[in-house]
C-alpha positions as a Python dict, from the first residue, in 0.01 Angstrom:
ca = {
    (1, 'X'): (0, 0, 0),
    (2, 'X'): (335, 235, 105),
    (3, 'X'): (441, 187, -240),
    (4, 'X'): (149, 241, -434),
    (5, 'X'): (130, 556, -297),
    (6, 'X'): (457, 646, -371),
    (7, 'X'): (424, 543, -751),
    (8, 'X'): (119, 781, -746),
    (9, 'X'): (258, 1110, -612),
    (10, 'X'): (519, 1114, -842),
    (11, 'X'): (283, 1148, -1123),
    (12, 'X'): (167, 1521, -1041),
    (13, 'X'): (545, 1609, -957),
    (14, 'X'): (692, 1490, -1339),
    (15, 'X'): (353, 1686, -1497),
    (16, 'X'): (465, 1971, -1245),
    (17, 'X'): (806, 1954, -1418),
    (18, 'X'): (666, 1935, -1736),
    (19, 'X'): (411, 2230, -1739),
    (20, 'X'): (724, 2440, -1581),
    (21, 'X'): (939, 2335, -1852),
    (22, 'X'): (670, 2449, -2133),
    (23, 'X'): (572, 2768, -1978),
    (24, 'X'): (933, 2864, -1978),
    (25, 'X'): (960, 2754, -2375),
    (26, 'X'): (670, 2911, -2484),
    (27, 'X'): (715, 3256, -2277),
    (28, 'X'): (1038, 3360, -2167),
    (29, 'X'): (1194, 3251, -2472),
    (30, 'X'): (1006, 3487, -2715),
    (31, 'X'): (997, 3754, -2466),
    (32, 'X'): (1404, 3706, -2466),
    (33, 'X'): (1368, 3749, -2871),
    (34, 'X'): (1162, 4037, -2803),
    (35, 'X'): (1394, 4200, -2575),
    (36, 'X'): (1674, 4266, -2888),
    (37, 'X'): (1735, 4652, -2914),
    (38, 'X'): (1620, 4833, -3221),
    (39, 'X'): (1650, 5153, -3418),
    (40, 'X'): (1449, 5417, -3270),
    (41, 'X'): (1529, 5705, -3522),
    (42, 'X'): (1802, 5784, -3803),
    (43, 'X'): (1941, 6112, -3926),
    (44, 'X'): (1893, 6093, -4221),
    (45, 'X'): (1529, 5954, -4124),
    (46, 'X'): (1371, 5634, -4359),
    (47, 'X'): (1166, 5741, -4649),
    (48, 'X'): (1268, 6094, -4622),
    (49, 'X'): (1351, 6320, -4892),
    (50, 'X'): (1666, 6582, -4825),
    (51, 'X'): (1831, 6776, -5044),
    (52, 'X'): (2188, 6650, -5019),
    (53, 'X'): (2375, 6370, -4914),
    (54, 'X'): (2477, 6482, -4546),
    (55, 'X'): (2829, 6467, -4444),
    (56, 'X'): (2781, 6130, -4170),
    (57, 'X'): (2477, 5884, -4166),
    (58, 'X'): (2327, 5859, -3766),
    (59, 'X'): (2166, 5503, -3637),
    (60, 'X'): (1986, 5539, -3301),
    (61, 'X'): (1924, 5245, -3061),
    (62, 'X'): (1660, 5156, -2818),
    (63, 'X'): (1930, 5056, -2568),
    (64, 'X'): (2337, 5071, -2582),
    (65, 'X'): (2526, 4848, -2788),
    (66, 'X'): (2799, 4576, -2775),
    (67, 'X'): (3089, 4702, -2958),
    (68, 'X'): (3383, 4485, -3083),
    (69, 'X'): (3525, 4403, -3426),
    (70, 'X'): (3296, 4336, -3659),
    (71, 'X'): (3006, 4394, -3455),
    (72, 'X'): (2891, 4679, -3599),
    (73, 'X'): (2833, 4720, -4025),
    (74, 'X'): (2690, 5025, -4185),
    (75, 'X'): (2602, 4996, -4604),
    (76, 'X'): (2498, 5304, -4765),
    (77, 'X'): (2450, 5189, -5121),
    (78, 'X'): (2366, 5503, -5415),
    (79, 'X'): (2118, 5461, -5718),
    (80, 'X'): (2429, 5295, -5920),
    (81, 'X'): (2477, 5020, -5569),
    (82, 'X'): (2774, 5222, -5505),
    (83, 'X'): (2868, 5211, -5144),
    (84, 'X'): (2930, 5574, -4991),
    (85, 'X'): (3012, 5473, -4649),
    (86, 'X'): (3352, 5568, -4564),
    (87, 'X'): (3534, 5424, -4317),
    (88, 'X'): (3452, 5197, -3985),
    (89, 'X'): (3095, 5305, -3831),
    (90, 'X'): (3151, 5511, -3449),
    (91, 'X'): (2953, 5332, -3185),
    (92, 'X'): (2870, 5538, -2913),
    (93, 'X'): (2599, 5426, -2654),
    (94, 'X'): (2291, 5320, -2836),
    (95, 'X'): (2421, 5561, -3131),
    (96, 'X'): (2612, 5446, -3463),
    (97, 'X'): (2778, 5691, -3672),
    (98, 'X'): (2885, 5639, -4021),
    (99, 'X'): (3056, 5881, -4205),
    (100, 'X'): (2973, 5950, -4564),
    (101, 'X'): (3133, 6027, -4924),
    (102, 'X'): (3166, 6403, -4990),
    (103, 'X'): (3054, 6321, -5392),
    (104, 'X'): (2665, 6221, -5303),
    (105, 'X'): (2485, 6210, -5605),
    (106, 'X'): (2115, 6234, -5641),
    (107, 'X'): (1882, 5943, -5623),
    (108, 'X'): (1775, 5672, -5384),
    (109, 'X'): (2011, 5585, -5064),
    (110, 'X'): (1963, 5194, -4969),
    (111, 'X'): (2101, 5169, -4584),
    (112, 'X'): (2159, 4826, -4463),
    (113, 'X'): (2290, 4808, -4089),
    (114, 'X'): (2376, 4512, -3851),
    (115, 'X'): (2489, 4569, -3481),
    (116, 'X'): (2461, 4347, -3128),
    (117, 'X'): (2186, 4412, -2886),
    (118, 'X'): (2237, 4465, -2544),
    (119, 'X'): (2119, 4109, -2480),
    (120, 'X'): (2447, 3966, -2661),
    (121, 'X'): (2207, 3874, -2964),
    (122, 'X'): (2307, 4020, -3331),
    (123, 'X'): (2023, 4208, -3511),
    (124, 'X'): (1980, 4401, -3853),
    (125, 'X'): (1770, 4644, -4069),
    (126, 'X'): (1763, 4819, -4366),
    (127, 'X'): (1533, 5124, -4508),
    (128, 'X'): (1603, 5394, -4781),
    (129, 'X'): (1567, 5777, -4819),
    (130, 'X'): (1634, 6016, -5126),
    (131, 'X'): (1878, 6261, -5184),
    (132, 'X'): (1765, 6538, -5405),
    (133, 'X'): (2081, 6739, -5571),
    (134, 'X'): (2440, 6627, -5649),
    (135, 'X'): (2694, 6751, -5370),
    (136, 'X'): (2903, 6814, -5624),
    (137, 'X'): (2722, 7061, -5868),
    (138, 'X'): (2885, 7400, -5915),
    (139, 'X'): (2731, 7653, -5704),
    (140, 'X'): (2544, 7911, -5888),
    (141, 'X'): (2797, 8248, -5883),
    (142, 'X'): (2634, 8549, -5889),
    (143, 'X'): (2640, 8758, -6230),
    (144, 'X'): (2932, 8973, -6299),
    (145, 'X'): (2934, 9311, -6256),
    (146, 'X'): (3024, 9486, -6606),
    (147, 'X'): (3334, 9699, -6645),
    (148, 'X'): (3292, 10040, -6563),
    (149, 'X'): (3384, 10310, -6860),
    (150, 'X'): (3731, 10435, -6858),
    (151, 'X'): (3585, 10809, -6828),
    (152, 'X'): (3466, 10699, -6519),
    (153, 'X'): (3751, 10502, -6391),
    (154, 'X'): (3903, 10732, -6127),
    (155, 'X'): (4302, 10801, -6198),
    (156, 'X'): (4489, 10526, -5972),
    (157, 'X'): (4611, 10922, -5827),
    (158, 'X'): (4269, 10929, -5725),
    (159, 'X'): (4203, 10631, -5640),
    (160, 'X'): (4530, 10624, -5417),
    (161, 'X'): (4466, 10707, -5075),
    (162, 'X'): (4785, 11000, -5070),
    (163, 'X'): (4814, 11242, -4835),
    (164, 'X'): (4643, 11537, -4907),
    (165, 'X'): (4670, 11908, -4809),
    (166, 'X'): (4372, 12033, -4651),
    (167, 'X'): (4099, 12222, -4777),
    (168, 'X'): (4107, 12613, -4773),
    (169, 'X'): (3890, 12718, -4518),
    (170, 'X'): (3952, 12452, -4252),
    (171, 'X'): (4085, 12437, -3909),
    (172, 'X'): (4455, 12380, -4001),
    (173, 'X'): (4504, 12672, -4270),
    (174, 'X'): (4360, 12892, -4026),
    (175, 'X'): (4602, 12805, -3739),
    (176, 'X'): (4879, 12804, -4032),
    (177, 'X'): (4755, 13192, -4134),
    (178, 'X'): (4762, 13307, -3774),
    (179, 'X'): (5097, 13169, -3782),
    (180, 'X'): (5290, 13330, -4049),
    (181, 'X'): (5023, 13679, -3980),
    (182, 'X'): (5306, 13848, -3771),
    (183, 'X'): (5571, 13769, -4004),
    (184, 'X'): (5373, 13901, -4322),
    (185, 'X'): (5315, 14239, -4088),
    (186, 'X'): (5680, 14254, -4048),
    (187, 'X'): (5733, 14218, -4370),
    (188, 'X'): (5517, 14481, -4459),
    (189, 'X'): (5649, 14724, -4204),
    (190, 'X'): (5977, 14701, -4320),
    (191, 'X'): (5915, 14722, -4664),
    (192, 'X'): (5683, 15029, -4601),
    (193, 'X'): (5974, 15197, -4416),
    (194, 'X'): (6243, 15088, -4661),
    (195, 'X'): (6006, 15295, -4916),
    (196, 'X'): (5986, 15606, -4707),
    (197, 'X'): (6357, 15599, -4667),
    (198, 'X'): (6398, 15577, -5007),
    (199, 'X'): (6175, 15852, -5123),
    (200, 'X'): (6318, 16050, -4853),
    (201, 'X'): (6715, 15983, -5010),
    (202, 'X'): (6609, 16060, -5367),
    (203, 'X'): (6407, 16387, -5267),
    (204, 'X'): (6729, 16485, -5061),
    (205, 'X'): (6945, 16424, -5384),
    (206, 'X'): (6678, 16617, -5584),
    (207, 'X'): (6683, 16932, -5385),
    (208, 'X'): (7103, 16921, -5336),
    (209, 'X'): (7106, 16896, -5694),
    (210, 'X'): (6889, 17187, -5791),
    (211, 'X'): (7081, 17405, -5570),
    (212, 'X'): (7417, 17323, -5687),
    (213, 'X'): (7236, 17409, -6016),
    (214, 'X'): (7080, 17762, -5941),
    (215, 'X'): (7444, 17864, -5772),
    (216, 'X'): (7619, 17758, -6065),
    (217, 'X'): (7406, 18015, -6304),
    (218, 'X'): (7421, 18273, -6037),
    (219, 'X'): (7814, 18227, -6035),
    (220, 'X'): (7776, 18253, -6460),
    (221, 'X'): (7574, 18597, -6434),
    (222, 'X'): (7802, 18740, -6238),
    (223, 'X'): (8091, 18656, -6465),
    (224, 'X'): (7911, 18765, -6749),
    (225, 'X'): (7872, 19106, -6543),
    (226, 'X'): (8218, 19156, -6469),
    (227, 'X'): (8281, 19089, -6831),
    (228, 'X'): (8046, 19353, -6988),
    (229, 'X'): (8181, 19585, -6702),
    (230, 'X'): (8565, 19609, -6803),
    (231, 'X'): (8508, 19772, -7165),
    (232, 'X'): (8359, 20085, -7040),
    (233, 'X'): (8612, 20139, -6791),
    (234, 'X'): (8898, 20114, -7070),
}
């Protein structure tokens, strides 16, 4: 009877095991497949449109990633399955960054990305956005400006920033008049007195010589006297 009743408790205890066993398979093991990081956003952003290729491509995670070699791979491949990625991708935290050709060319961008969850577990993507211009067109250069006319081409005198002497009328040619003023007075003064002494000289000379003259004809008349005087007395 001890034994039988052994044999029978050990029935619930193996389906015990059992349901325990298939509970953990069917549960925990998808929620552990569930658990695997993915991208949150990306710069630039799936199906967008953007004008040019941007400089670096940006991956964002739900969670920080496990780096190591070959743990992380970025593909950026152009209309012509060119790939632009240049360079090892930049892990840091839950963000990837992968630096991009300078050339882009306009068209479709097909990104394909693989890094390691958190969890240990390797997982991937890919999506696509459009680039709108070449980055290497020739920027448009504003028009030329025409030649201006030779008549109205200032000299290279005038266009020459020399020193120049200041206007009449200003500041500096008055302090420069007041300046030499006494000196041109002087000037002036002297001159007007050299004149005077002058005039004075040759007036002098005029009257000493008219006198000399008048005595010199008195002196004649009175020898012309004497003369006419002596025949009568004979």
């Amino acid at each position: 009877m001890r034994t039988l009743t052994v044999r029978r408790s050990a029935v619930p205890l193996a389906l015990a095991a059992m349901l325990l066993a298939a509970f953990v398979l069917l549960f925990a093991w998808p929620q552990s497949a569930a658990a695997h990081d993915s991208l949150v956003d990306s710069n630039p952003a799936a199906d967008s449109s953007i004008e040019l290729l941007p400089p670096e491509l940006t991956l964002t995670f739900s969670a920080a990633l496990i780096g190591g070699e070959g743990s992380t791979e970025v593909v950026v491949l152009d209309a012509d399955e060119n790939n632009v990625a240049e360079g090892d991708p930049e892990l840091d935290g839950a963000m990837v960054i992968q630096p991009l050709a300078s050339d882009g060319t306009a068209g479709e961008y097909h990104v394909i990305w693989k890094v390691v969850s958190s969890d240990g577990h390797p997982t991937s993507g890919e999506f696509d956005f459009t680039v709108t211009s070449d980055n290497s067109a020739p920027e448009t250069s504003p028009p030329a400006s025409p030649a201006p006319d030779a008549a109205t081409t200032p000299s290279a005198e005038s266009s020459t920033p020399a020193t120049q002497a200041p206007e009449e009328g200003t500041p500096a040619d008055g302090d420069a008049f007041l300046r030499v003023l006494p000196w041109i007075l002087i000037a002036l003064v002297v001159a007007g007195g050299a004149g005077a002494l002058v005039a004075v000289l040759v007036a002098r000379s005029r009257k000493s010589a008219a006198s000399s003259d008048s005595d010199d004809a008195a002196s004649d008349s009175d020898d012309a006297a004497s003369d006419s005087d002596e025949p009568a007395e004979r």
